Structures are given as structure tokens and as C-alpha cells.
XYZ file of C-alpha atoms in Angstrom:
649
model
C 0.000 0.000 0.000
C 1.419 3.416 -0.973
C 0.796 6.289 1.165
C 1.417 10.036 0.722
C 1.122 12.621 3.343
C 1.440 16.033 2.927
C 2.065 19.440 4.711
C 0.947 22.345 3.596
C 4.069 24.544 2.047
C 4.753 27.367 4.582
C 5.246 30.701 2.898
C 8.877 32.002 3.898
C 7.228 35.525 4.676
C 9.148 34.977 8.208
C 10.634 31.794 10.318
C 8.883 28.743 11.812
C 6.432 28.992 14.736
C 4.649 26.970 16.531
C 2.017 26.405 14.148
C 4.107 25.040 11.701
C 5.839 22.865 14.153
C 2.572 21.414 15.034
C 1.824 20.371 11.459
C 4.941 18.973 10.660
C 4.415 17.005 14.131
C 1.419 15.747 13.208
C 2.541 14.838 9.570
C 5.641 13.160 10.645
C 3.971 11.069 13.415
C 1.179 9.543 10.490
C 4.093 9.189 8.046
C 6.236 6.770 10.685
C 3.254 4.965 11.868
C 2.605 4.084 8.144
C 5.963 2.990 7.341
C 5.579 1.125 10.890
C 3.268 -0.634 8.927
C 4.945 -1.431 6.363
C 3.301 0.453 3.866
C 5.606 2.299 1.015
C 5.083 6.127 2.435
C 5.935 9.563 1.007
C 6.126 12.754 3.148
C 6.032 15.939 1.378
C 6.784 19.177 3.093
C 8.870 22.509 1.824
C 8.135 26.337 1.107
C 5.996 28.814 -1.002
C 8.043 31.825 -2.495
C 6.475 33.345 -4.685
C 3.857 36.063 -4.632
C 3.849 40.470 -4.064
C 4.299 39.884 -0.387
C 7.441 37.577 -1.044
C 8.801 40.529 -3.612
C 7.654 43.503 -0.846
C 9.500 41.837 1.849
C 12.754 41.654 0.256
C 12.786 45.076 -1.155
C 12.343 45.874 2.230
C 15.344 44.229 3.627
C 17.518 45.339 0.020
C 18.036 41.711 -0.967
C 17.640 40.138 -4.301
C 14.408 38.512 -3.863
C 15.361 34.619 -4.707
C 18.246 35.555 -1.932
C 15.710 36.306 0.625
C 13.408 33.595 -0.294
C 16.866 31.179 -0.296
C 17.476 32.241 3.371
C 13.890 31.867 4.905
C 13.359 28.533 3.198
C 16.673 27.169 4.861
C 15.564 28.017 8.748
C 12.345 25.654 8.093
C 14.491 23.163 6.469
C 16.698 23.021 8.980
C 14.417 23.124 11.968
C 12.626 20.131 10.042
C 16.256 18.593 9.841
C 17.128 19.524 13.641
C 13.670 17.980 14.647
C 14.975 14.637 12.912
C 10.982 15.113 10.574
C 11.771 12.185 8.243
C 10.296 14.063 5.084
C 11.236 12.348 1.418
C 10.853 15.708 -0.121
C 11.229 19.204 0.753
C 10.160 21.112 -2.327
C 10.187 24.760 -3.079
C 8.280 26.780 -5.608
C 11.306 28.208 -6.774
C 12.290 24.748 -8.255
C 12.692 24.556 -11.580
C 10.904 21.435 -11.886
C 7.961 22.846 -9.971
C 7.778 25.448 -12.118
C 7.790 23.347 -15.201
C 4.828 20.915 -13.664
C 2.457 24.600 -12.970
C 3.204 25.341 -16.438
C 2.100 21.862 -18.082
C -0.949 22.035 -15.176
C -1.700 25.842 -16.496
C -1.645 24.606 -20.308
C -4.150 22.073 -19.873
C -6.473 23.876 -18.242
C -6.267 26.725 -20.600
C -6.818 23.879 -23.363
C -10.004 21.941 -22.079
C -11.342 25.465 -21.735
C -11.263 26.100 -17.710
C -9.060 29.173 -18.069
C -9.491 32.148 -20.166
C -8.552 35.875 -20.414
C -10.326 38.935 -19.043
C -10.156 42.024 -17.010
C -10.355 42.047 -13.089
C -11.309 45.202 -11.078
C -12.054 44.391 -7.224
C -10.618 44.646 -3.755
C -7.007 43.232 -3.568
C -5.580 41.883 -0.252
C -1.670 41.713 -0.742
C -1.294 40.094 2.557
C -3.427 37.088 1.203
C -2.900 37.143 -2.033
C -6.415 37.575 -2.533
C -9.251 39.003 -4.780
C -12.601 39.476 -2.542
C -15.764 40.500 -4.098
C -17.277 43.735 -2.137
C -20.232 41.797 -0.278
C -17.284 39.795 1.557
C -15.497 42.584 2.544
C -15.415 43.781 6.355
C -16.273 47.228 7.660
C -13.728 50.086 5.611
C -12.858 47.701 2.654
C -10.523 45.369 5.189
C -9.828 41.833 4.164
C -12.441 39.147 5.750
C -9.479 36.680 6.476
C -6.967 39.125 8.111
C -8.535 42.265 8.432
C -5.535 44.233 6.480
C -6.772 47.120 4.755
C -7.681 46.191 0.551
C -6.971 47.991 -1.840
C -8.928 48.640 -5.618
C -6.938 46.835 -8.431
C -7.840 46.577 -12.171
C -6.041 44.388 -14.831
C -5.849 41.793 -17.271
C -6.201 38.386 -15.608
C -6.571 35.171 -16.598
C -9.569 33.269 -14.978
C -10.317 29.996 -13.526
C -13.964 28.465 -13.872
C -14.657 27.866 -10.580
C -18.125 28.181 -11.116
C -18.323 25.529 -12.883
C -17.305 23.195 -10.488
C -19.971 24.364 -8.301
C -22.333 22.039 -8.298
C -19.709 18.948 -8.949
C -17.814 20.298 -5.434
C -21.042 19.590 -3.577
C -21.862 16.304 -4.992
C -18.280 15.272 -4.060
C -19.031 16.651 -0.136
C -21.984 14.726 0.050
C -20.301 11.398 -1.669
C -17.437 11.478 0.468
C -18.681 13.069 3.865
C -14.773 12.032 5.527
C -12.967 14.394 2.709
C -12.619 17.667 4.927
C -11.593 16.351 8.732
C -12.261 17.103 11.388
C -16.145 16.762 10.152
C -17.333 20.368 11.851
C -15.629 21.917 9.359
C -17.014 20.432 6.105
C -20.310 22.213 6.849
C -18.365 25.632 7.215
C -16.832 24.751 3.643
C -20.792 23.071 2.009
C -22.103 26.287 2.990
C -19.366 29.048 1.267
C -20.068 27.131 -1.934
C -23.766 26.574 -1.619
C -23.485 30.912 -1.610
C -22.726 30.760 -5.204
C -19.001 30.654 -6.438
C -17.441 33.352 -8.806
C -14.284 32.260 -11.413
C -10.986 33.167 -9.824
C -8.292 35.294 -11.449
C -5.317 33.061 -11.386
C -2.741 35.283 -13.420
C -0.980 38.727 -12.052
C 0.428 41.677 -14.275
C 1.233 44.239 -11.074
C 4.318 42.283 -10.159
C 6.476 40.057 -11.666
C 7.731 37.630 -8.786
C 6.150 33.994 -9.807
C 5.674 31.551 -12.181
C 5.373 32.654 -15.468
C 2.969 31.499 -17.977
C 3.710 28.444 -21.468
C 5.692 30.229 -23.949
C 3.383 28.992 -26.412
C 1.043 31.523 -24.437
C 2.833 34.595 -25.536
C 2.404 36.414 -22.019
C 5.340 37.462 -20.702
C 3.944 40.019 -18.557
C 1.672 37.326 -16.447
C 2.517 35.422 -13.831
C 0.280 32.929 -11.804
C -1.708 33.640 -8.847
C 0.079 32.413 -6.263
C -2.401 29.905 -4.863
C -2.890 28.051 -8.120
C 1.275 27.946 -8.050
C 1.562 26.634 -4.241
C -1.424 24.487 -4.624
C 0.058 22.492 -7.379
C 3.238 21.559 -5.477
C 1.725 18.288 -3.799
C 1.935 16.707 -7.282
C 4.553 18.613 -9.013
C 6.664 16.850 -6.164
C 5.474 13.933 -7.738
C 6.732 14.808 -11.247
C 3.384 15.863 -12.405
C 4.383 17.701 -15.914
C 8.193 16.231 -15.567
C 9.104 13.049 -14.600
C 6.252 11.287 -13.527
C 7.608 7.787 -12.226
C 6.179 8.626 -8.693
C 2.879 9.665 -9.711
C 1.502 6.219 -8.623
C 1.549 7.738 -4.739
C -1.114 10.528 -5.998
C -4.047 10.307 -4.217
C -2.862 11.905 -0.970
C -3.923 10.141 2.025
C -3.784 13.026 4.302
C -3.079 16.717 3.330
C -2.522 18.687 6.596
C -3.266 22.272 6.322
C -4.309 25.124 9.101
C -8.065 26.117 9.409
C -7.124 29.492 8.036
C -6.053 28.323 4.410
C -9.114 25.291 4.600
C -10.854 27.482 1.700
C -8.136 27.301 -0.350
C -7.613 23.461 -0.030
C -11.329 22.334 -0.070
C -12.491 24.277 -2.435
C -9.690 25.481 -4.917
C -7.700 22.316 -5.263
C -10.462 20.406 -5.885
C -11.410 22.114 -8.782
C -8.152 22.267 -9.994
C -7.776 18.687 -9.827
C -11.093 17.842 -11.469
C -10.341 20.254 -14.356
C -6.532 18.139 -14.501
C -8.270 15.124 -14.037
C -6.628 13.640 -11.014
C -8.949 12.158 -8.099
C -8.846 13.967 -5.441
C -7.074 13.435 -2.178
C -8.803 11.276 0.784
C -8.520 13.660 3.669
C -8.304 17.525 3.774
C -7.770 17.983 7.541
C -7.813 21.188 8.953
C -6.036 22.225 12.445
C -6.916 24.688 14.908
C -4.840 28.063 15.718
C -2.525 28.075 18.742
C -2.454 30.926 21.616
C 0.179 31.596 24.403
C -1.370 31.645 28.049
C -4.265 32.203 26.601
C -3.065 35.364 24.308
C -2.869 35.207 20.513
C 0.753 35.459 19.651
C 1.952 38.934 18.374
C 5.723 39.933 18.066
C 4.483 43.217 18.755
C 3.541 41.510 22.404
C 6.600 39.499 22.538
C 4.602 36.276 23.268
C 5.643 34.638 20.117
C 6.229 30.685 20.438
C 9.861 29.526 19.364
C 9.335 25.921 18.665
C 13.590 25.862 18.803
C 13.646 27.817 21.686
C 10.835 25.219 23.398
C 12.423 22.177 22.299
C 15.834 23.369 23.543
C 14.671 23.652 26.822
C 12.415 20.525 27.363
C 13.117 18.080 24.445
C 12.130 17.809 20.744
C 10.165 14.545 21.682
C 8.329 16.076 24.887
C 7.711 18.887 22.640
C 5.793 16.383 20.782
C 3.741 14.491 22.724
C 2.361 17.620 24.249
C 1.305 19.659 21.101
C -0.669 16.049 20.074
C -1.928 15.177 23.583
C -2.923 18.761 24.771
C -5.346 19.448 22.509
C -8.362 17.633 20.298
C -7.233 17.967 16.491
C -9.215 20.878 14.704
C -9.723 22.792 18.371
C -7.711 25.939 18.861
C -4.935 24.751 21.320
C -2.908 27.190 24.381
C 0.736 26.754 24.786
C 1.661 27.790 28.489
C 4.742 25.792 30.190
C 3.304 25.050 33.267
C 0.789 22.868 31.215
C 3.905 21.721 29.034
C 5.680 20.750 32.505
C 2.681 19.401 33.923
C 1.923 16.491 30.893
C 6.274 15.870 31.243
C 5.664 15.147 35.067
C 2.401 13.707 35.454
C 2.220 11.243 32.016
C 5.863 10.805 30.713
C 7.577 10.945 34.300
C 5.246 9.336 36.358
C 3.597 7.382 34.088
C 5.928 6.085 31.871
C 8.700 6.649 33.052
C 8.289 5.305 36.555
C 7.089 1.900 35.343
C 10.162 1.312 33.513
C 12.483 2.518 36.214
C 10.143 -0.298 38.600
C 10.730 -3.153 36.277
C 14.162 -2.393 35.973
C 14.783 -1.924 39.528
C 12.974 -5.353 40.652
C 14.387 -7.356 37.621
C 17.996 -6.814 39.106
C 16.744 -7.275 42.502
C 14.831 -10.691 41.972
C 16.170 -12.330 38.674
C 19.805 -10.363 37.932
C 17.920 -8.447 35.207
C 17.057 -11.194 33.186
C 13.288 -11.690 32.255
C 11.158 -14.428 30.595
C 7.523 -13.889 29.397
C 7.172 -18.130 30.250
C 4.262 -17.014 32.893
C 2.838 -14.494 31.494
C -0.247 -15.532 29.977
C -0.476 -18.385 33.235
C -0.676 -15.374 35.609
C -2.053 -12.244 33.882
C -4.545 -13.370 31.280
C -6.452 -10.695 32.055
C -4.278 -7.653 32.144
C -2.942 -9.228 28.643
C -6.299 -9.740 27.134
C -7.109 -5.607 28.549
C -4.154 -4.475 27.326
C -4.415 -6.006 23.308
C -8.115 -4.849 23.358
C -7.313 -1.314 23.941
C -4.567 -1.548 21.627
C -6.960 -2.734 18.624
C -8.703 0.620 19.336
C -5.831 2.237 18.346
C -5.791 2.703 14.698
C -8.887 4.679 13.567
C -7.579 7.631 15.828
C -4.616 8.201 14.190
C -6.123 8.092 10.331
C -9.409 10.272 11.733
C -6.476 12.575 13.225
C -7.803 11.937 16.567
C -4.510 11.711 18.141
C -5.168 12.983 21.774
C -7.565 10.328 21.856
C -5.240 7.657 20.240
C -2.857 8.855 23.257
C -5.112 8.838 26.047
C -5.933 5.430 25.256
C -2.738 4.033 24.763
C -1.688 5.441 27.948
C -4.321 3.053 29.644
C -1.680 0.289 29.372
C 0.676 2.196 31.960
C -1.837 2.109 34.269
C -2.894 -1.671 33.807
C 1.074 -2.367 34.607
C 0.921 0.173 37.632
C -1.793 -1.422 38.923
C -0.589 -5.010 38.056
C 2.356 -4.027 40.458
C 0.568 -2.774 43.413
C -2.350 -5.741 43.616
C 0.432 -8.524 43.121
C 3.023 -7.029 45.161
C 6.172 -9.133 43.679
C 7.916 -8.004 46.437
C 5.594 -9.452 48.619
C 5.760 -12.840 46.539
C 9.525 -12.763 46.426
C 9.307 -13.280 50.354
C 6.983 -15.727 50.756
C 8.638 -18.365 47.845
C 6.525 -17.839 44.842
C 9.220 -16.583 42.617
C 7.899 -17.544 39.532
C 4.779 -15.433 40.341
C 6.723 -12.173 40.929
C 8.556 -12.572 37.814
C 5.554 -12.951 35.899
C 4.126 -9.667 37.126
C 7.814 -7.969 36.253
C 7.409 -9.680 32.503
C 3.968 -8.751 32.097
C 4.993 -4.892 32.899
C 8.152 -5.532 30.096
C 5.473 -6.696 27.768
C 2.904 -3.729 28.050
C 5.587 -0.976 27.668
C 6.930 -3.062 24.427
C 4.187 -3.010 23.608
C 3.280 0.506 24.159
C 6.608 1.943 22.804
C 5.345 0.139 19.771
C 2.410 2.066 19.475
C 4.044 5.514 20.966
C 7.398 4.834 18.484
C 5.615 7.239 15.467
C 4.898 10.510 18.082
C 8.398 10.199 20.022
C 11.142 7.816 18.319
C 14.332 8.579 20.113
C 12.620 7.921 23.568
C 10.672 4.616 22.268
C 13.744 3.171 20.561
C 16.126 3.763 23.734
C 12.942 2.126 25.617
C 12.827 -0.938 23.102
C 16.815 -1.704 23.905
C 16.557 -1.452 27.213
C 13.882 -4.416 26.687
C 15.984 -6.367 24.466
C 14.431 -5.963 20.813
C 14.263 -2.638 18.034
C 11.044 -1.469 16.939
C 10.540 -2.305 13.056
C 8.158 -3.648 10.950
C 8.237 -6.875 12.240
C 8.214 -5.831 15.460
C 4.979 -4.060 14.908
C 3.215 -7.273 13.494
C 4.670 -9.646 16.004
C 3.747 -7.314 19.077
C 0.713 -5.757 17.876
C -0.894 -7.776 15.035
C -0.098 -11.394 16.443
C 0.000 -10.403 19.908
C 3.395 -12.276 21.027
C 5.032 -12.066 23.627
C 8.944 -10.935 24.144
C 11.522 -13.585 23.898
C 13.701 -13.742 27.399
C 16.310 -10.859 27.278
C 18.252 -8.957 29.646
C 16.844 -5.686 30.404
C 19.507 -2.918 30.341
C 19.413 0.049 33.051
C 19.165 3.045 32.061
C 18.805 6.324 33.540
C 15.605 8.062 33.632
C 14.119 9.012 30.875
C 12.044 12.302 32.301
C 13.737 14.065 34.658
C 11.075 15.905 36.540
C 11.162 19.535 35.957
C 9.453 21.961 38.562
C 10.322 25.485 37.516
C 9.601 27.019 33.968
C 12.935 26.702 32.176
C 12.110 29.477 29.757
C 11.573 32.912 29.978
C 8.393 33.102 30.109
C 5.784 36.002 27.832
C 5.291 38.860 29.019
C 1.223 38.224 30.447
C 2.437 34.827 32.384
C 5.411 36.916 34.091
C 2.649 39.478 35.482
C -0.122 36.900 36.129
C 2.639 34.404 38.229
C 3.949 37.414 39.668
C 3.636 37.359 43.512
C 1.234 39.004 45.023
C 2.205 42.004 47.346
C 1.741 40.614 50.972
C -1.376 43.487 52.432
C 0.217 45.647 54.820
C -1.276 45.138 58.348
C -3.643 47.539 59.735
C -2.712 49.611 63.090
C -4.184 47.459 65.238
C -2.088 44.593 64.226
C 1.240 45.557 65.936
C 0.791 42.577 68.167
C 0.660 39.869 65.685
C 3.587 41.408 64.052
C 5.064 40.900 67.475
C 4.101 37.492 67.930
C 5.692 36.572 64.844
C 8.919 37.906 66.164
C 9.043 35.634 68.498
C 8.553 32.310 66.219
C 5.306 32.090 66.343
C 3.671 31.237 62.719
C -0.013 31.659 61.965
C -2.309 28.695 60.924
C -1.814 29.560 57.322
C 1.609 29.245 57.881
C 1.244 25.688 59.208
C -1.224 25.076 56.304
C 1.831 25.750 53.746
C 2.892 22.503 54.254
C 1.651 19.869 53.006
C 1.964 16.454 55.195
C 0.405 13.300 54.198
C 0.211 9.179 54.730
C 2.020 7.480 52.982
C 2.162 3.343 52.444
C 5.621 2.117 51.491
C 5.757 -0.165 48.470
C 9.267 -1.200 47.876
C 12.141 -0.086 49.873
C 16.277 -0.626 49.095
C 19.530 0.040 50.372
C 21.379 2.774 48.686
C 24.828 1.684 47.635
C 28.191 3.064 49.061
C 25.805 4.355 51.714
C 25.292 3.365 55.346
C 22.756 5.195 56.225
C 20.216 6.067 52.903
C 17.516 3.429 51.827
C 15.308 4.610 48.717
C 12.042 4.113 49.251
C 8.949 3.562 46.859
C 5.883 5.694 48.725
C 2.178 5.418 47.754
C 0.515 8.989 48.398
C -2.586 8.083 46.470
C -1.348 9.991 43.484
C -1.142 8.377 40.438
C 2.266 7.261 40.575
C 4.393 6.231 43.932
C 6.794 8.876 44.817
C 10.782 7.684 45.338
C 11.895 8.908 48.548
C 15.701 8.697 49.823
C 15.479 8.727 53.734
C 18.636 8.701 56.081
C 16.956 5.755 58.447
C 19.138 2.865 57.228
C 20.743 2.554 60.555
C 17.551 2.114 62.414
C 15.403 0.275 60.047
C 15.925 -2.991 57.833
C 14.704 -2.026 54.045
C 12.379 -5.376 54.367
C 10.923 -4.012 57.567
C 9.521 -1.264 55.939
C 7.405 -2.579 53.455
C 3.469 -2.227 53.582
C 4.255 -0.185 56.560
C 2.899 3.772 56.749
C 4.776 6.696 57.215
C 3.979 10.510 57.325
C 5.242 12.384 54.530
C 6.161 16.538 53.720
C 4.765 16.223 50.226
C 5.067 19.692 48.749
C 9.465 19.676 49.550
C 10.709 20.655 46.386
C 12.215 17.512 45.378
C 16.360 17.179 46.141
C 18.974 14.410 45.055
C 20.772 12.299 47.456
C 24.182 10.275 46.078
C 22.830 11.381 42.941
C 19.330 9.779 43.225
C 15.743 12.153 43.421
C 13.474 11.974 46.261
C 10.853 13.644 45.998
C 9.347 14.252 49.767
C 10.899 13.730 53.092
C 9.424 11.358 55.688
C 8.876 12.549 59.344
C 10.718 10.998 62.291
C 11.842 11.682 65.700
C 15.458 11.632 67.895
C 16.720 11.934 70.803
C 19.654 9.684 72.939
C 18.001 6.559 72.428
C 17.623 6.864 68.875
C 15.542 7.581 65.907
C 11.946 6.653 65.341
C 9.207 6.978 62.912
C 6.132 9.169 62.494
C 3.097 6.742 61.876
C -0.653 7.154 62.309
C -1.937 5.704 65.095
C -4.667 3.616 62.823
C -3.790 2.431 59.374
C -5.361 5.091 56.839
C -6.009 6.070 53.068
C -2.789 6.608 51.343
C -2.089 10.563 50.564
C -4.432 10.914 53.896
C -3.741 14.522 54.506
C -2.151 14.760 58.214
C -3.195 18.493 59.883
């Protein structure tokens, strides 16, 4: 099965933001999942130059205008390149073979009559690139899409005959109801072409920065409207007009484009392609616009989102995962880092990363690392049989672009291993003799996250492979059928520590824009009134108030797994259960008072809001409570078993 995905081609009017990095994202993670598949896959991305906006901006900056467009195109090639996006093609209108595929495309409409010659007099929007008839228009003449001032132009255009593809656009909608995704925007498109449509000038004579018309045309003073140039790329790439040996990938399966250029893809190409008489692609999907802490993004605010700048900071791949988890495809999404930090903590960290770091830990602990799936099914039917049902959910919500869903569900198996550890306690097991039941549970934990990382490999690759070595095998084709499709089971391997893949991160590593910095601001304490000098007296004595107290945060814990810290006589690390959704490590300086076994299943009281702190190089993240005087140290318990992450005031 061949398989072409596209992006749109990002106009090199300024760098890469996060809007384009969310595209390519999205493109990249449905062009690895298909070649997961096996399926022979093609991922087109690149840059439009061409157009009076293109020519404006580099007079503006005194460069040649192929210079400027040279230099723009390179920062989103290499972003793509730094972002390891495994595109097969970056193509840009300035090709010559691009150029040569619009022409042949331009001929043969002209030919089966879809384009001819007249004069144009209407309101121009340079910013666009776009003729709009008056009734469209907003208050003052200003542009309906971007609310720039128009402007009257009259010339001699060539036009398109959109009009008369009218009525064959609609049938198509109707026919093929999954063309524009997500679907709440197909109705948005049905009804701008059920309002009549008017032929569209597709040639320019103000400016001479594009693709000029055949020869055999005799028009040297016309040059294409830049949408009917750009639009043609996603075959031109394919030697439409050239070279056509990879043709055979044309229909697109998926052509990603933002809501804001939807018109332009729905409606325009469509025609185009009917009067060229290609089929048209399978999806048009359509993505929503991101803000900033709720702001739209300006420069003139300074809130602008440097996808570079982000990933430098946190990670290309944790980039990743939160731009497709965050937010429902086709919604408007908010970048803010605290939400950025909070999906790193709570579902790579915690999640994810926590259950590997278990398995690990209690496969060199009970079975010198190595692990066999020989009990698996015997013990843990059930959690197997849960986990491959979920995971036969999976594919519709990548290919309906669904992928926050397709994540939320996959992240169901982390919690049927988290739970498979705390109900079967292997620890437990190890103690009382039933070995081969402890090392089930371990295997059936290395099976779910092979299987996950599987699934995960096409949204975060680096971090999925270094997972799939760790378990002893490389995610590839075969991989994918023998995990996924056949539902095996891994061979016995020797799992490999690591160190943890997702650090926890508790402060904003960026600077942050300029309306987080004054809403995270602190708050000026209220000074007291007169008749508060006493309090203020009080407090110079010691004395805290009850808010004070309530600033800490102390809760019961139940320890799950406890172990003696190496080259250290008096740490043991400590797994706690705070009824969160992952257990907490904690490194506590009672080794010479308490055995590591002792501890187990036992309660403690714990300061959860510490700001986490490494020991001998390990995190803990909270410090448990205990007492000492001459006779020794001793331990803060409740007086009555209770809840874990009871809170303790």
C-alpha cells in the first residue's frame, strides 16, 4: 500500500512557529506509523516563495528577492532537519521542476477550456494574495481573512472556472462526507459554496515575482496567482508535468493544512484537480490556531512561540507528545509551560517513566535483570487480554487525526502495569517463595511498555527506541506485526538500566511572555492595619499563623518497595504510595535504624510539597517525618492504618 502525506508549504514571509511545528508534528507522526506498517510512504513538506508579499518583503530588507526567499526557506528546512521530521521531499516553488509541472498544469487547463482571459477590477488583499468581491469585505474595505486594509486593483487576468465546479464540489461533499476532517468543518466549507461561487483570477500583471505562464502563451507580462502555483506543489513533487515515475503515490492520504487556508484546499484544489483530471485526495484535515497563556501570539507583544527555543529547553520529543496530547485535532490549542511541565511530570515521568524505572529496579533485585515472558499468559490473562483490546482501538484515531484520543488510550496500558504491580506485590511474593509469580508480574509490565513503545514509536522515536533496547528488541516492521498484530510475547532478554528518561522539571525553564510573568507574579503581601502591631510581634518571636502551618503539606504514605542505597550506610530509597497516580521515590537517612524489608506495607507521614532534592545522585521527591533523641531515631506513623495521601493536619 502506498501512502502520501502532505504538509501544507509554509510561505517564507518569516521563520517557523509553533504552528508550523505542530503540522509537521502531526505529519511526521502519520508518516512513521505508516511505514511502521509497512506500507511504502511519502512525506512531502517545503516552502511557497512566490507572490507580491514575497517581492515587498525583500525590497524591504535590500536583498535580491530569490536571496531572501533562499534564506527563509533554509531556517524551516533546517528546523525540520534539527527535529529529525523524516520528510522524502522538501520542495520549493522556486524549483525549476515545480515550475515546469504549474506550467504543463496551467496549459491544460487553458486547453479543455477552464481558463481564459479577461479584465479584473475588485478589492485586492496583498497580505493574502487575494481578490474578494465587495459583499465579503469587512467594515472600511478590510480583508475578511486578516482584516488588512484592501486595496482597488484593475487588470488583465486570466480566470479559472470555478463556477463551474460548483455544483460537482457539492456532490463530491456529500459522496465522500470524511474528505474535509475534522467533520465540523465540512459544513463551514458546504455552505461558502452553496453561496454561489465566482471564477478566480489566477494570473498577475502588477508584479512580476512567480511563475510565469507556457511560452506557447505569448504572455510574458503574467505570472500565476500564487495559490494556483503553491497548490500544485503536492503533485509537481510527484513529477506531475516532468518526470512522472512517482505519480503512482497521488491520491494523498492526508493533506494537513491550518483552518485558516481550509478554503483554499477544499475548495480550490479540488477544482483544480477535477479540471486536470486527477482524483482527489482522501482527507483535507484542517487544524486549529494556537495561543500563548491564553493570548494570541503577536511579536508586537513578545509572546511569540519559538518551537527551537521550546524544544531546547524541554526536548524535541516532549515537545511532541504535548502539542498532540494537549489538545483535540481541529480545536484551537494554548501553549503555556506550566501545562507543558505538567503532561512531562504527570504522564511521561510518572507514568511512563516510573514503570520502567520499577521493572528495571525489581528485575535486578529478583532475577539479575534477566526476564522471561514463560508465565505471562499463566498469571495475567487478564491484564494481557485488557491491554491487546485497547490496543486494537488504536488505529482509527490516528487516520481520523484523533490523536489525543489515540494517546489517552494508549496510555491506559501504563496504568494496567501500575496497577498489576501494586495488587500482586512481587515483592511481597519474592518473600513468601513464589518466585515464579513475581517474575511474571515484572514480565507482564516488560510486555505492556513493548508493547506501548510500539504504538508511541511514530509521536516520540528517540525515547521509544532507547525504551525498546533497554527491553531487548528494536522497533521495526516486524516488530509491529509480532507485538501488535499477532500479539506475542517478548523472547527472554536482559533488560539494560538506564537512567531516567524524564527528569522531573518543577520550575519554567524558559523565559516566560510577558502576560504569564505578570499573572505568576507574587502578590504584594497586604500591609497590616494599626491594630495589628501585636501579631507582628508574635511573629517575632517564632510564632507562625495557621496559614503558615497550612503551607505545608503532610500526608500518609504506604511504602511499596524499599532498598539500600549503595556506598551508603545510612540512605535506603524508598517507593511511597501517596494516592497519586504514581508512587513517589523517597531517599530517607533511616538505614541505621530500620531494615529495608521491615519497611514494606508499613505507613509513614510524609512533607509532600518539599521541592524535590537528590541524594548520592538519586531524586526523592518528599521527606518522611521521624523523631530523635539519645536513644535513637523513630518513625512518624498514624496511630490507625489510613487512606494513602491521607492529609495529616
Amino acid at each position: 500500500m502506498k501512502n502520501y502525506i502532505t504538509t501544507p508549504i509554509y510561505y517564507v514571509n518569516g521563520e517557523a512557529h509553533i504552528g508550523h511545528a505542530y503540522t509537521t508534528f502531526i505529519a511526521d507522526t502519520l508518516a512513521r506509523y505508516s511505514r511502521l506498517q509497512g506500507n511504502e510512504t511519502y512525506l512531502l513538506t517545503g516552502t511557497d516563495e512566490h507572490g507580491q508579499k514575497i517581492e515587498e518583503s525583500a525590497q524591504k530588507q535590500n536583498k535580491p528577492t530569490q536571496q531572501f526567499a533562499d534564506e527563509i526557506s533554509a531556517t524551516f528546512r533546517n528546523l525540520w532537519d534539527e527535529f529529525n521530521i523524516s520528510y522524502d521531499q522538501f520542495i520549493r516553488t522556486t524549483d525549476e521542476t515545480h515550475k515546469k509541472g504549474v506550467q504543463a498544469a496551467f496549459l491544460k487547463m487553458f486547453e479543455n477550456g477552464d481558463i481564459y482571459k479577461d479584465f479584473y477590477e475588485g478589492n485586492y488583499c496583498v497580505s493574502c494574495e487575494t481578490f474578494f468581491p465587495e459583499s465579503q469585505l469587512m467594515d472600511g474595505g478590510c480583508c475578511p481573512d486578516c482584516g488588512r486594509a484592501t486595496s482597488i486593483v484593475k487588470e488583465e487576468s486570466y480566470f479559472f472556472r470555478l463556477s463551474k465546479y460548483e455544483r460537482p464540489l457539492l456532490e463530491y461533499y456529500e459522496a465522500h462526507p470524511e474528505f474535509i476532517l475534522p467533520k465540523s468543518r465540512r459544513n463551514e466549507v458546504i455552505s461558502f459554496v452553496r453561496g454561489g461561487l465566482n471564477d478566480l483570477s489566477v494570473t498577475r500583471t502588477s508584479f512580476s515575482w512567480g511563475v510565469h505562464l507556457p511560452e506557447s502563451l505569448n504572455e510574458p507580462k503574467h505570472v500565476m496567482y500564487v495559490w494556483l502555483d503553491a497548490l500544485m506543489n503536492y503533485v509537481t513533487a510527484l513529477g506531475y508535468g516532468s518526470d512522472e515515475t512517482k505519480m503512482n503515490f497521488w491520491p494523498a492520504n492526508v493533506q494537513l493544512v491550518g483552518k485558516d487556508i481550509l478554503r483554499f484546499h477544499a475548495i480550490y484544489w479540488p477544482a483544480f484537480l477535477m479540471s486536470l483530471g486527477l482524483p482527489l485526495p482522501k482527507h483535507i484535515a484542517a487544524h486549529g490556531w494556537w495561543t500563548r497563556d491564553g493570548e494570541k501570539m503577536s511579536k508586537s507583544k513578545g509572546n511569540v512561540v519559538d518551537p527551537r527555543e521550546v524544544s531546547s529547553h524541554y526536548g524535541v520529543e516532549n515537545f511532541r507528545y504535548f502539542m498532540m496530547r494537549e489538545v483535540p485535532f481541529g480545536q484551537d490549542g494554548d501553549f503555556s509551560q506550566r501545562a507543558l511541565i505538567d503532561r512531562m511530570n504527570s504522564d511521561l515521568s510518572n507514568d511512563l517513566g516510573n514503570l520502567l524505572n520499577r521493572i528495571i529496579g525489581m528485575s535486578e533485585k529478583y532475577s539479575d535483570f534477566r526476564i522471561d515472558s514463560c508465565d505471562v499468559e499463566k498469571y495475567h490473562s487478564k491484564e494481557l487480554n485488557d491491554a491487546n483490546a485497547i490496543i486494537d482501538t488504536l488505529h482509527p484515531y490516528l487516520y481520523e487525526l484523533q490523536l489525543h484520543r489515540f494517546l489517552e488510550e494508549l496510555w491506559k496500558l501504563f496504568s494496567i502495569g501500575n496497577k498489576a504491580i501494586e495488587e500482586h506485590a512481587p515483592w511481597v511474593k519474592i518473600k513468601e517463595g513464589r518466585t515464579d509469580e513475581a517474575l511474571a508480574t515484572v514480565a507482564l509490565v516488560a510486555n505492556l511498555l513493548a508493547k506501548a513503545s510500539v504504538m508511541l514509536h511514530a509521536v516520540m522515536p528517540n525515547t521509544t527506541s532507547t525504551i525498546a533496547d533497554a527491553l531487548g528488541f528494536e522497533i521495526t516492521t516486524e516488530s509491529y506485526t509480532s507485538l501488535i498484530l499477532n500479539k506475542t510475547l517478548l523472547a527472554p532478554f536482559n533488560i539494560k538500566k538506564i537512567p531516567p528518561l524524564f527528569p522531573r522539571v518543577e520550575e519554567p525553564l524558559m523565559t516566560e511572555a510577558p502576560k504569564a510573568m505578570v499573572d505568576e507574579a507574587p502578590k504584594a503581601e497586604p500591609k497590616p492595619a494599626m491594630e495589628d502591631k501585636k501579631v507582628s510581634t508574635v511573629s517575632e518571636e517564632g510564632l507562625i499563623t495557621i496559614d503558615q502551618f497550612f503551607q505545608t503539606s503532610i500526608k500518609i504514605g504506604t511504602v511499596l518497595d524499599a532498598e539500600e542505597v549503595p556506598k551508603s550506610s545510612k540512605l535506603l530509597k524508598l517507593k511511597v504510595d501517596l494516592g497519586e497516580e504514581s508512587p513517589r521515590q523517597i531517599v530517607a537517612g533511616i538505614r541505621e535504624y530500620y531494615s529495608a524489608e521491615s519497611l514494606i506495607n508499613t505507613q509513614v507521614c510524609v512533607v509532600a510539597n518539599l521541592k524535590p532534592a537528590k541524594l548520592m545522585g538519586l531524586l526523592s521527591e518528599g521527606m518522611i517525618l521521624a523523631a530523635k533523641d539519645a536513644d535513637g531515631l523513630c518513625l512518624v506513623r498514624p496511630e490507625k492504618p489510613r487512606q494513602s495521601g491521607s492529609s495529616v493536619g
